[in-house]
PDB file of C-alpha atoms in Angstrom:
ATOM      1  CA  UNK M   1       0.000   0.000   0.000  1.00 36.00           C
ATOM      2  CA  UNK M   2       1.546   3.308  -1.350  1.00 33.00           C
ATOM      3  CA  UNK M   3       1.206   6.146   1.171  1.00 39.00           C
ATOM      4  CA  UNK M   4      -1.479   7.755  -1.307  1.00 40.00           C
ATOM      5  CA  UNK M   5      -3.125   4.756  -0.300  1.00 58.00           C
ATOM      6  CA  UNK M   6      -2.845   5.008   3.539  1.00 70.00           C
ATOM      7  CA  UNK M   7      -6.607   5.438   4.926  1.00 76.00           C
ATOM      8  CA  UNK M   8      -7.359   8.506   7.145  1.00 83.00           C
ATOM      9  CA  UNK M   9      -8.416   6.317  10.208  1.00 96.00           C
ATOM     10  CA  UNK M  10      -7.669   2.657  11.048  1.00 98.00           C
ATOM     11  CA  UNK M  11     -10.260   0.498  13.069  1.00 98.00           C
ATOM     12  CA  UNK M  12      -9.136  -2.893  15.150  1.00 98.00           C
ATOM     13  CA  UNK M  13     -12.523  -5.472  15.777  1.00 98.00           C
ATOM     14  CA  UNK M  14     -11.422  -8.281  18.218  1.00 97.00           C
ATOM     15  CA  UNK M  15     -14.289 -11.030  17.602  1.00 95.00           C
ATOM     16  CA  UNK M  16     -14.745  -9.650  14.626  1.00 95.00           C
ATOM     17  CA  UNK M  17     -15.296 -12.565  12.551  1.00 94.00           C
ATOM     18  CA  UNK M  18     -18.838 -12.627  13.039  1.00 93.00           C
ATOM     19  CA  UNK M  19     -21.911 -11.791  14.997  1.00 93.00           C
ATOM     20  CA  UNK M  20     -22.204  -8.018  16.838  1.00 94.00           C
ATOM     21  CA  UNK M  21     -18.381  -8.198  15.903  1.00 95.00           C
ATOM     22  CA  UNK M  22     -19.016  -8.646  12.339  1.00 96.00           C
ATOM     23  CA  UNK M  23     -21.871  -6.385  11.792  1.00 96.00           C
ATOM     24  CA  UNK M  24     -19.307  -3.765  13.724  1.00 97.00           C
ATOM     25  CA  UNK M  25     -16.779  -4.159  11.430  1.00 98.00           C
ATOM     26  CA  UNK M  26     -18.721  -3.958   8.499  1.00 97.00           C
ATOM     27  CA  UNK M  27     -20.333  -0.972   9.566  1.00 98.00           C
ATOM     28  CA  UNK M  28     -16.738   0.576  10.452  1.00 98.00           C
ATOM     29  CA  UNK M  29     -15.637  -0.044   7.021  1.00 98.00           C
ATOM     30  CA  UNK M  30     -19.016   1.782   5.088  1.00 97.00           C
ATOM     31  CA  UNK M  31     -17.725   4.916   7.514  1.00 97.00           C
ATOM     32  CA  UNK M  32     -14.512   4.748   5.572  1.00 97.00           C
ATOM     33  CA  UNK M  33     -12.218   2.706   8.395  1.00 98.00           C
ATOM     34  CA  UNK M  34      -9.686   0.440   7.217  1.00 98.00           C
ATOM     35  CA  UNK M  35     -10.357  -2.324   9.276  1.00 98.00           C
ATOM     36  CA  UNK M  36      -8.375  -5.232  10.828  1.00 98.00           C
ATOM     37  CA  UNK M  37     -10.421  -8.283  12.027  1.00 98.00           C
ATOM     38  CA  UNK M  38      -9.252 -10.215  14.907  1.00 97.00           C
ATOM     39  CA  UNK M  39     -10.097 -14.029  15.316  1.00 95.00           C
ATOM     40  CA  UNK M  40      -8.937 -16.908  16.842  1.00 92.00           C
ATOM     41  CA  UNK M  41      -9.723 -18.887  13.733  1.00 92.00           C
ATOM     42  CA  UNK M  42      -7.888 -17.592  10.730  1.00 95.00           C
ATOM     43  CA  UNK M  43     -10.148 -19.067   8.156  1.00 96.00           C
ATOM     44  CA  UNK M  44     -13.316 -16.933   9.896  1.00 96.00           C
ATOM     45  CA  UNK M  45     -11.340 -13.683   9.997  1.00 96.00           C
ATOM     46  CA  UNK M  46      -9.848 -14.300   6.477  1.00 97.00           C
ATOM     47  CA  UNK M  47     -13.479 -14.825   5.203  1.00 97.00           C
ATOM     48  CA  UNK M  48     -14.932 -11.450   7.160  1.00 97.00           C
ATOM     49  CA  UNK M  49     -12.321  -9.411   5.511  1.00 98.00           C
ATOM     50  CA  UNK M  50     -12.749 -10.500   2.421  1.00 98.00           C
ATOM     51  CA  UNK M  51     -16.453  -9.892   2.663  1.00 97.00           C
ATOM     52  CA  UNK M  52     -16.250  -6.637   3.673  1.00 98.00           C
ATOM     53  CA  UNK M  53     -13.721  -5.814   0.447  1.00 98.00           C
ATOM     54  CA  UNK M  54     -16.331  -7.642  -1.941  1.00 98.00           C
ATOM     55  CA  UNK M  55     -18.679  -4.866  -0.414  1.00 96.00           C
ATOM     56  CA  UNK M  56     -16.353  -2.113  -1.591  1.00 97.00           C
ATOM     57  CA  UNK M  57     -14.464  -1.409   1.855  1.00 97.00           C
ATOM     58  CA  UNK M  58     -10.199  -1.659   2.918  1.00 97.00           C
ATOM     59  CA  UNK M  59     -10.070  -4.903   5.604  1.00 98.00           C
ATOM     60  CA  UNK M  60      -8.230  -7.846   6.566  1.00 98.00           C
ATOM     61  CA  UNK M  61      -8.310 -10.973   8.624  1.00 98.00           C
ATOM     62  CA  UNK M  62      -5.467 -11.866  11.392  1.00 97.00           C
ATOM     63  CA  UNK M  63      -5.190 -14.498  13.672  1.00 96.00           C
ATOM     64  CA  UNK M  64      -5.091 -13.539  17.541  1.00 94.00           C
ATOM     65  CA  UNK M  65      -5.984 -14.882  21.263  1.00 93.00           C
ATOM     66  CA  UNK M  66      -7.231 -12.008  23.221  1.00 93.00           C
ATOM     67  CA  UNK M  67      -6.372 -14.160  26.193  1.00 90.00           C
ATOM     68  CA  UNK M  68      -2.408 -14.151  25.439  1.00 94.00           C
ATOM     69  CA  UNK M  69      -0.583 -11.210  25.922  1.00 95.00           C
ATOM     70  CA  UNK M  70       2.113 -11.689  22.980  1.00 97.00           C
ATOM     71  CA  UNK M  71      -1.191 -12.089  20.740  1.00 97.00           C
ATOM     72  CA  UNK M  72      -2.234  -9.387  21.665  1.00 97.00           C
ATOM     73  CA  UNK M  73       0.553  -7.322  21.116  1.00 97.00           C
ATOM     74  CA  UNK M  74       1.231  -8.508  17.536  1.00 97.00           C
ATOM     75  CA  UNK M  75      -2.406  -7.955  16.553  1.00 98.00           C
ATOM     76  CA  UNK M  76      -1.751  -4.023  16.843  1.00 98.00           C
ATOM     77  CA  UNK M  77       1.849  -4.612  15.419  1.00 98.00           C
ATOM     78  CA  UNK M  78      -0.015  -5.939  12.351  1.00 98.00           C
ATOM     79  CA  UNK M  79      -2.732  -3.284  12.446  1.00 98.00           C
ATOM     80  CA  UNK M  80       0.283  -0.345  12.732  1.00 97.00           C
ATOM     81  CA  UNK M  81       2.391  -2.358  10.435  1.00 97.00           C
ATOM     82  CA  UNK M  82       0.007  -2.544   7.352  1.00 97.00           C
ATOM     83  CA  UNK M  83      -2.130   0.753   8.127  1.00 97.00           C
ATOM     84  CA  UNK M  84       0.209   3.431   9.819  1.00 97.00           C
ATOM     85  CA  UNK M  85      -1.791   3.272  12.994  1.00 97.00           C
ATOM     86  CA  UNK M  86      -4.765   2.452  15.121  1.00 98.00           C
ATOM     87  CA  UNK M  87      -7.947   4.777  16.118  1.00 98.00           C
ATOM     88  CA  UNK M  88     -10.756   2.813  17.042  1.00 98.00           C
ATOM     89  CA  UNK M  89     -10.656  -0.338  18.687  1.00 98.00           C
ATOM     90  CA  UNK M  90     -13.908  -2.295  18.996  1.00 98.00           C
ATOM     91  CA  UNK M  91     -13.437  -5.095  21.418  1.00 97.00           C
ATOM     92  CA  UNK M  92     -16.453  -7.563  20.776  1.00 95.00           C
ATOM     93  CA  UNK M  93     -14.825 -11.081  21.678  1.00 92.00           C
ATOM     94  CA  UNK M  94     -15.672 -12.676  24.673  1.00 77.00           C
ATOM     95  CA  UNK M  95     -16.360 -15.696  26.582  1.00 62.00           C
ATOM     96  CA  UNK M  96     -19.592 -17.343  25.971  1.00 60.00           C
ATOM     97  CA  UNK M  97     -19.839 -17.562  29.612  1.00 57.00           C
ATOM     98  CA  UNK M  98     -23.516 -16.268  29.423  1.00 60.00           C
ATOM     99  CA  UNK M  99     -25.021 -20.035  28.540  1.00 60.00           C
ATOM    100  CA  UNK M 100     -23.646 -20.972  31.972  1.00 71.00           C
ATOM    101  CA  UNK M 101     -25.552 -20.449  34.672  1.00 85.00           C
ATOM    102  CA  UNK M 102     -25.285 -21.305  37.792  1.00 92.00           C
ATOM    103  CA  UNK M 103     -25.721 -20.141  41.844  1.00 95.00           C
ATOM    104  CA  UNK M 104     -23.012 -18.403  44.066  1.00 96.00           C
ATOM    105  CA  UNK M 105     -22.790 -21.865  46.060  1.00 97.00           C
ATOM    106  CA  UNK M 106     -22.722 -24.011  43.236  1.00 96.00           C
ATOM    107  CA  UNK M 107     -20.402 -22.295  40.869  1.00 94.00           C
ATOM    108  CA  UNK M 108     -17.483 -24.382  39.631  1.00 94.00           C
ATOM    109  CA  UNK M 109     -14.600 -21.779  40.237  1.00 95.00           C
ATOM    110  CA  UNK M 110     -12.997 -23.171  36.730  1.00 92.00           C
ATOM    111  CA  UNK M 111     -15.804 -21.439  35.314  1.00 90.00           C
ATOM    112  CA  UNK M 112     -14.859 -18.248  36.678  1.00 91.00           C
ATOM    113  CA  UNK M 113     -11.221 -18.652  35.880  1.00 92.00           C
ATOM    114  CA  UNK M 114     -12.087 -19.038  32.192  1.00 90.00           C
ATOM    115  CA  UNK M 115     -13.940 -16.139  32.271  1.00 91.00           C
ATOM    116  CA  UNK M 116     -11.445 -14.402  34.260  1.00 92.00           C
ATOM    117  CA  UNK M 117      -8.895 -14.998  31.758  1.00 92.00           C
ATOM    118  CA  UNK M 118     -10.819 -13.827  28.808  1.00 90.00           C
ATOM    119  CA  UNK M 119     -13.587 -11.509  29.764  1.00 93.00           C
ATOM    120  CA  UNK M 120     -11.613  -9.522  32.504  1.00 95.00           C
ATOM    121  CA  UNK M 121      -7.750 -10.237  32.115  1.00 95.00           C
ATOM    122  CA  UNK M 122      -8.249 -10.452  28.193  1.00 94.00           C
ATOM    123  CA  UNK M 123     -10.118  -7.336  27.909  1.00 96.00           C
ATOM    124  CA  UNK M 124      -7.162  -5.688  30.325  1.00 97.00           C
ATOM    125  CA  UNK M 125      -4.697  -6.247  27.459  1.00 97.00           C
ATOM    126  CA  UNK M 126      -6.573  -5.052  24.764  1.00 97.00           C
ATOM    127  CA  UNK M 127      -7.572  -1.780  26.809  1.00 98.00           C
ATOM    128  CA  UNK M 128      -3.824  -1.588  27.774  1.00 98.00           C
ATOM    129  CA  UNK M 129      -2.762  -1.918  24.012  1.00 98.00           C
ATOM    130  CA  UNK M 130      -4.882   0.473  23.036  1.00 98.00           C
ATOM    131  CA  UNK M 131      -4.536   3.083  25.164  1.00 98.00           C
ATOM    132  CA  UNK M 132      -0.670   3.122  23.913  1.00 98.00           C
ATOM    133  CA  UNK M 133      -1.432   2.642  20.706  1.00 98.00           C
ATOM    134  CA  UNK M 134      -4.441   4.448  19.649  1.00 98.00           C
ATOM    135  CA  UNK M 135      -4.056   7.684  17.890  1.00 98.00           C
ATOM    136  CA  UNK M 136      -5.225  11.261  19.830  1.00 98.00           C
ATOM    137  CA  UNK M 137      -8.682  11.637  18.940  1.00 98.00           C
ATOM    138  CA  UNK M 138      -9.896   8.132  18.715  1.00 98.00           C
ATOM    139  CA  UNK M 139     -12.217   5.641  20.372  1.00 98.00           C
ATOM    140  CA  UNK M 140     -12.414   2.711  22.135  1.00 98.00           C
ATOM    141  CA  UNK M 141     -15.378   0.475  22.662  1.00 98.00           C
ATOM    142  CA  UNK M 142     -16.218  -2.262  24.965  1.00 97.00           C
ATOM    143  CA  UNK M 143     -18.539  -4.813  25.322  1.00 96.00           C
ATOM    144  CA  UNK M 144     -20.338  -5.320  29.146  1.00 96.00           C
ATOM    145  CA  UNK M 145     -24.122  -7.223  28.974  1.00 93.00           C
ATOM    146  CA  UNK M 146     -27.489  -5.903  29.951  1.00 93.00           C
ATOM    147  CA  UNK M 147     -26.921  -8.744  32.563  1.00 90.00           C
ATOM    148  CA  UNK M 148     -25.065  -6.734  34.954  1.00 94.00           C
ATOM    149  CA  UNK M 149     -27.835  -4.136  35.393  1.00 93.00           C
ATOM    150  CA  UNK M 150     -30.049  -6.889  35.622  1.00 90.00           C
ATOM    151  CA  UNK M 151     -28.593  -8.606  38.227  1.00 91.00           C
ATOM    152  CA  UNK M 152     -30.303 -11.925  37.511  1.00 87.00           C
ATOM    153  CA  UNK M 153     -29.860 -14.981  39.764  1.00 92.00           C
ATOM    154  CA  UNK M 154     -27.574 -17.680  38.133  1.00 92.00           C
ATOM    155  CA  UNK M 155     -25.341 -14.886  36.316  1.00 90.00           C
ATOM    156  CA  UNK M 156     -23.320 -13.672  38.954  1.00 94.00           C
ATOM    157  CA  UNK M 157     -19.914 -14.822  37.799  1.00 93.00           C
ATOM    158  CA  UNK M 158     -20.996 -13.424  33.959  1.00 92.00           C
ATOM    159  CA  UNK M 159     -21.783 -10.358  35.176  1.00 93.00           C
ATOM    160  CA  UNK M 160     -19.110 -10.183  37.468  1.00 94.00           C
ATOM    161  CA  UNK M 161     -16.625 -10.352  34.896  1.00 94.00           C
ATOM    162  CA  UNK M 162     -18.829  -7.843  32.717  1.00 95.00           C
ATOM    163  CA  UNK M 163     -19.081  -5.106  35.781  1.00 96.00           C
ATOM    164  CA  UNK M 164     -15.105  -5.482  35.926  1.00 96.00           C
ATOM    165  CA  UNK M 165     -15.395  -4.486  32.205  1.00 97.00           C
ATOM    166  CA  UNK M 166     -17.485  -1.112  33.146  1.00 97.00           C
ATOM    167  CA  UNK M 167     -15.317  -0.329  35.619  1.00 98.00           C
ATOM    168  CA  UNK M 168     -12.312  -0.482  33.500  1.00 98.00           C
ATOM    169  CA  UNK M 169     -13.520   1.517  30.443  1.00 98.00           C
ATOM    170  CA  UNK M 170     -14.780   4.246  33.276  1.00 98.00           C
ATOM    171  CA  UNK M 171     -11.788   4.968  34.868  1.00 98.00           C
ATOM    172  CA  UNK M 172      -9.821   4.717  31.126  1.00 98.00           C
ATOM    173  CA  UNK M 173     -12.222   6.892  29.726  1.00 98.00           C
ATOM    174  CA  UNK M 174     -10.354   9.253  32.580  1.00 98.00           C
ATOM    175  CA  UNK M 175      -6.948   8.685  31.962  1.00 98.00           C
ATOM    176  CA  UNK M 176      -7.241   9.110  28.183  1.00 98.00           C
ATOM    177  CA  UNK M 177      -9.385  12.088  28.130  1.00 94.00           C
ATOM    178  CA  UNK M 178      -6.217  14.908  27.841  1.00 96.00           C
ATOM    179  CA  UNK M 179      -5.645  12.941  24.634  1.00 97.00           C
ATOM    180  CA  UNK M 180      -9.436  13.870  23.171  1.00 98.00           C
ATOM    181  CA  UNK M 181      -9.742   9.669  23.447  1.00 98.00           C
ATOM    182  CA  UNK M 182     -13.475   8.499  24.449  1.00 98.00           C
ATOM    183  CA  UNK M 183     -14.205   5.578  26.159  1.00 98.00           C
ATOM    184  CA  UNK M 184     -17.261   3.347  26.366  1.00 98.00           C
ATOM    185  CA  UNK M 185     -18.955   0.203  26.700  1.00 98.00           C
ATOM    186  CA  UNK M 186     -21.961  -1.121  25.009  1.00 97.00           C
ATOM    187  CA  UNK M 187     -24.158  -3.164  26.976  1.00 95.00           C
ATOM    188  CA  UNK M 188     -26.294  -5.258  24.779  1.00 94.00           C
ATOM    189  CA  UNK M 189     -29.628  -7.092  25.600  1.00 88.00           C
ATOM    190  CA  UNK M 190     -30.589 -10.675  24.364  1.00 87.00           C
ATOM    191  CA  UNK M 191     -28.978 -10.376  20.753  1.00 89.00           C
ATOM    192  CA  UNK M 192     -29.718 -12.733  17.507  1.00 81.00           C
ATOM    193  CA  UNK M 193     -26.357 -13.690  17.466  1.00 84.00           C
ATOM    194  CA  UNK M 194     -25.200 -17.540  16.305  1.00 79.00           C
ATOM    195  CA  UNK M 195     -23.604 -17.722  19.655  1.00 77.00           C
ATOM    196  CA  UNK M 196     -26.271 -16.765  21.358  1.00 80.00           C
ATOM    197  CA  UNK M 197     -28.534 -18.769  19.670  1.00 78.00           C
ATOM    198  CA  UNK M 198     -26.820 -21.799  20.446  1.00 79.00           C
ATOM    199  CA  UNK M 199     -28.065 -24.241  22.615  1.00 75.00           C
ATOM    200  CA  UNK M 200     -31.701 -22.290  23.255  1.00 81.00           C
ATOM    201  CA  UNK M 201     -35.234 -24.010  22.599  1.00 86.00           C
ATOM    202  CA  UNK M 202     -37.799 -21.561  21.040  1.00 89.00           C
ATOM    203  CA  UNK M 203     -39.557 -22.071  24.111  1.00 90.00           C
ATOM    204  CA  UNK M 204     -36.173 -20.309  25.989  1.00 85.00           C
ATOM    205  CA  UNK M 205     -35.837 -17.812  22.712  1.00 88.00           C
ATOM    206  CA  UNK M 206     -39.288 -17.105  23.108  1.00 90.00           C
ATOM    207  CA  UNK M 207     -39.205 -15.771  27.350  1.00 86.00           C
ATOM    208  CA  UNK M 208     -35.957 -13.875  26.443  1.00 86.00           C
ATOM    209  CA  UNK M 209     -37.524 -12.099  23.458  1.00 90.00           C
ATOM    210  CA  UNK M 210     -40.544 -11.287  26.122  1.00 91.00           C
ATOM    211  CA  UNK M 211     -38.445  -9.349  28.195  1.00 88.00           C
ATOM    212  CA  UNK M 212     -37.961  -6.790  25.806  1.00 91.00           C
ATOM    213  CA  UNK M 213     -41.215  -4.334  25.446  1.00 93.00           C
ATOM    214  CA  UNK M 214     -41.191  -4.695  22.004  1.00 90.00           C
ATOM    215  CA  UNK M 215     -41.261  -8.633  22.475  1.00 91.00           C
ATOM    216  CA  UNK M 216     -38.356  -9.764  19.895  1.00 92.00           C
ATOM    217  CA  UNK M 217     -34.413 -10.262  20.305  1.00 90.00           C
ATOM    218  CA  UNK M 218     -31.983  -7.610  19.110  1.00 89.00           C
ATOM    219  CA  UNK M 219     -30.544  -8.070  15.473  1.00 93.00           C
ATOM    220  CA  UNK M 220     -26.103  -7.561  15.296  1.00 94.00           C
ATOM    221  CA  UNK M 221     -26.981  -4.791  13.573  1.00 96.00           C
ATOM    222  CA  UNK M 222     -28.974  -2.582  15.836  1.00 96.00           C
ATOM    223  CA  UNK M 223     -26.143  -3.237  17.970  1.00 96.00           C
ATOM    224  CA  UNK M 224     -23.412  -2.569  15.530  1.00 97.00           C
ATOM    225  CA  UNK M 225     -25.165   1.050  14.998  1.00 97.00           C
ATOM    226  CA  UNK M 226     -24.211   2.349  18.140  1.00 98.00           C
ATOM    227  CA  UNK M 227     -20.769   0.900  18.379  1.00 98.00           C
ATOM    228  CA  UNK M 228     -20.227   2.976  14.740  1.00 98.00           C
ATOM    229  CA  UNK M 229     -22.367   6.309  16.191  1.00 98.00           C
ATOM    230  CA  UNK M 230     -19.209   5.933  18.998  1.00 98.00           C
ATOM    231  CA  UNK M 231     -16.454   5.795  16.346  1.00 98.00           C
ATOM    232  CA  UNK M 232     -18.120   8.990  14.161  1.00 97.00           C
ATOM    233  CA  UNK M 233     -17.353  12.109  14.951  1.00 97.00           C
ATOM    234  CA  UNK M 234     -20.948  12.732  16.000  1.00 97.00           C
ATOM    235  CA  UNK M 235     -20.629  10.638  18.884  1.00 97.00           C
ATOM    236  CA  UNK M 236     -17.557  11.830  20.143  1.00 97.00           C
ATOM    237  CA  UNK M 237     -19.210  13.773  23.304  1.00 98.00           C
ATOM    238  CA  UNK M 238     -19.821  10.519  24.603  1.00 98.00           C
ATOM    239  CA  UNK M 239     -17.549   9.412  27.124  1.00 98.00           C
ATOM    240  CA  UNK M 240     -16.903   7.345  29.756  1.00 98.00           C
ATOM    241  CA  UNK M 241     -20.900   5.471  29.456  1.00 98.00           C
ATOM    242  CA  UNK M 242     -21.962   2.290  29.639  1.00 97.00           C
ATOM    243  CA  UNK M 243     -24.962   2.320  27.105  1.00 97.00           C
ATOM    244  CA  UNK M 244     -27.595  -0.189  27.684  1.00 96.00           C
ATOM    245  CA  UNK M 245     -28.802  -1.329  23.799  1.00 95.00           C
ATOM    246  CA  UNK M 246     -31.610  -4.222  25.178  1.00 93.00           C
ATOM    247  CA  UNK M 247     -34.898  -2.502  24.001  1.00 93.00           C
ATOM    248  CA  UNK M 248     -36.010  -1.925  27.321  1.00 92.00           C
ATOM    249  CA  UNK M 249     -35.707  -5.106  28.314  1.00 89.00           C
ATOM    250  CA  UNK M 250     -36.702  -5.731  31.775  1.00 76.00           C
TER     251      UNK M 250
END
């Protein structure tokens, strides 16, 4: 890529191979982003990118662990390396922690480990990356889960590791705001995602889809929406927020 080439602003999507991830990335891309797609499975990534270039946009597909530190780190070298820099970062992978419920007393702590080491450790890199690496002026976006306001019994460990994801972003919404730097975190409700689809009876589908007023799941796309508004220009008086996108569910 000649440096005529070089796109004005550079977008990094961890999960980004599909799902809210996906639709983020795409979505990033339309808004003029170059945008590098993070995912543990090279094929998935590979096939995301080149999606998004059949569409018209500037993407590609690398391999990375959110969980490993060095995996981390070479995800941004790639992103700096083919781009010229970073100024969004969208981190939408996860643990799929959320289809394991179970009480306080019962929990198996492995559970909690695993989603210590992703959800809470893993997120903790990437935040930590990016706050070096990001250009003045850009964004970062998190994901928490409409469970944490929620508080529902059986999620506690989930949303656990999702309220130590709000309080991160908060506080590095703070110490990146003399660099014109926002920071948030997107909360979505029960979302239409494959992963979240997984495993669920339409009798299941059909109480979480009642908990929204509206009675129906969110689509990756009405979340993607906001996680774009946060990386415009328009949305950069937002700061520091934890934006519940659930459709009032209750």
């Amino acid at each position: 890529m000649t440096e005529k080439q070089t796109p004005a602003r550079v977008a990094v999507v961890t999960g980004g191979s599909r799902g809210i991830g996906f639709a983020s990335a795409r979505l990033l891309a339309a808004d003029g982003h170059a945008v590098v797609i993070c995912s543990r499975n090279q094929g998935e990534s590979d096939t995301a990118a080149k999606e998004i270039i059949a569409d018209g946009g500037t993407a590609m597909g690398v391999h990375g662990d959110v969980s490993d530190e060095a995996s981390v780190g070479a995800l941004f070298d790639t992103a700096e390396a083919a781009y010229g820099g970073v100024d969004v970062v969208v981190h939408a992978a996860a643990h799929a922690g959320l289809g394991r419920t179970s009480t306080v007393a019962d929990l198996d702590l492995n559970v909690l480990d695993e989603l210590y080491r992703t959800n809470i450790r893993g997120t903790f890199m990437v935040a930590q990356q990016a706050a070096r690496r990001v250009r003045d002026g850009g964004a970062i976006v998190t994901f928490s889960s409409a469970v944490v306001a929620l508080s529902m019994p059986g999620y506690a460990s989930y949303s656990a590791s999702k309220g130590a994801v709000e309080a991160l972003t908060l506080i590095l919404a703070r110490e990146l705001g003399t660099r014109d730097i926002t920071v948030n975190a997107v909360a979505p409700g029960p979302t239409a995602t494959e992963l979240f689809l997984e495993g669920k009876d339409d009798r299941t589908l059909s109480e979480l889809a009642a908990r929204a007023p509206v009675g129906r799941l969110g689509t990756p796309e009405e979340i993607a929406e906001v996680v774009a508004f946060l990386a415009r220009p328009a949305g950069h008086w937002i700061n520091g927020q934890v934006l519940q996108v659930n459709g009032g569910v209750l």
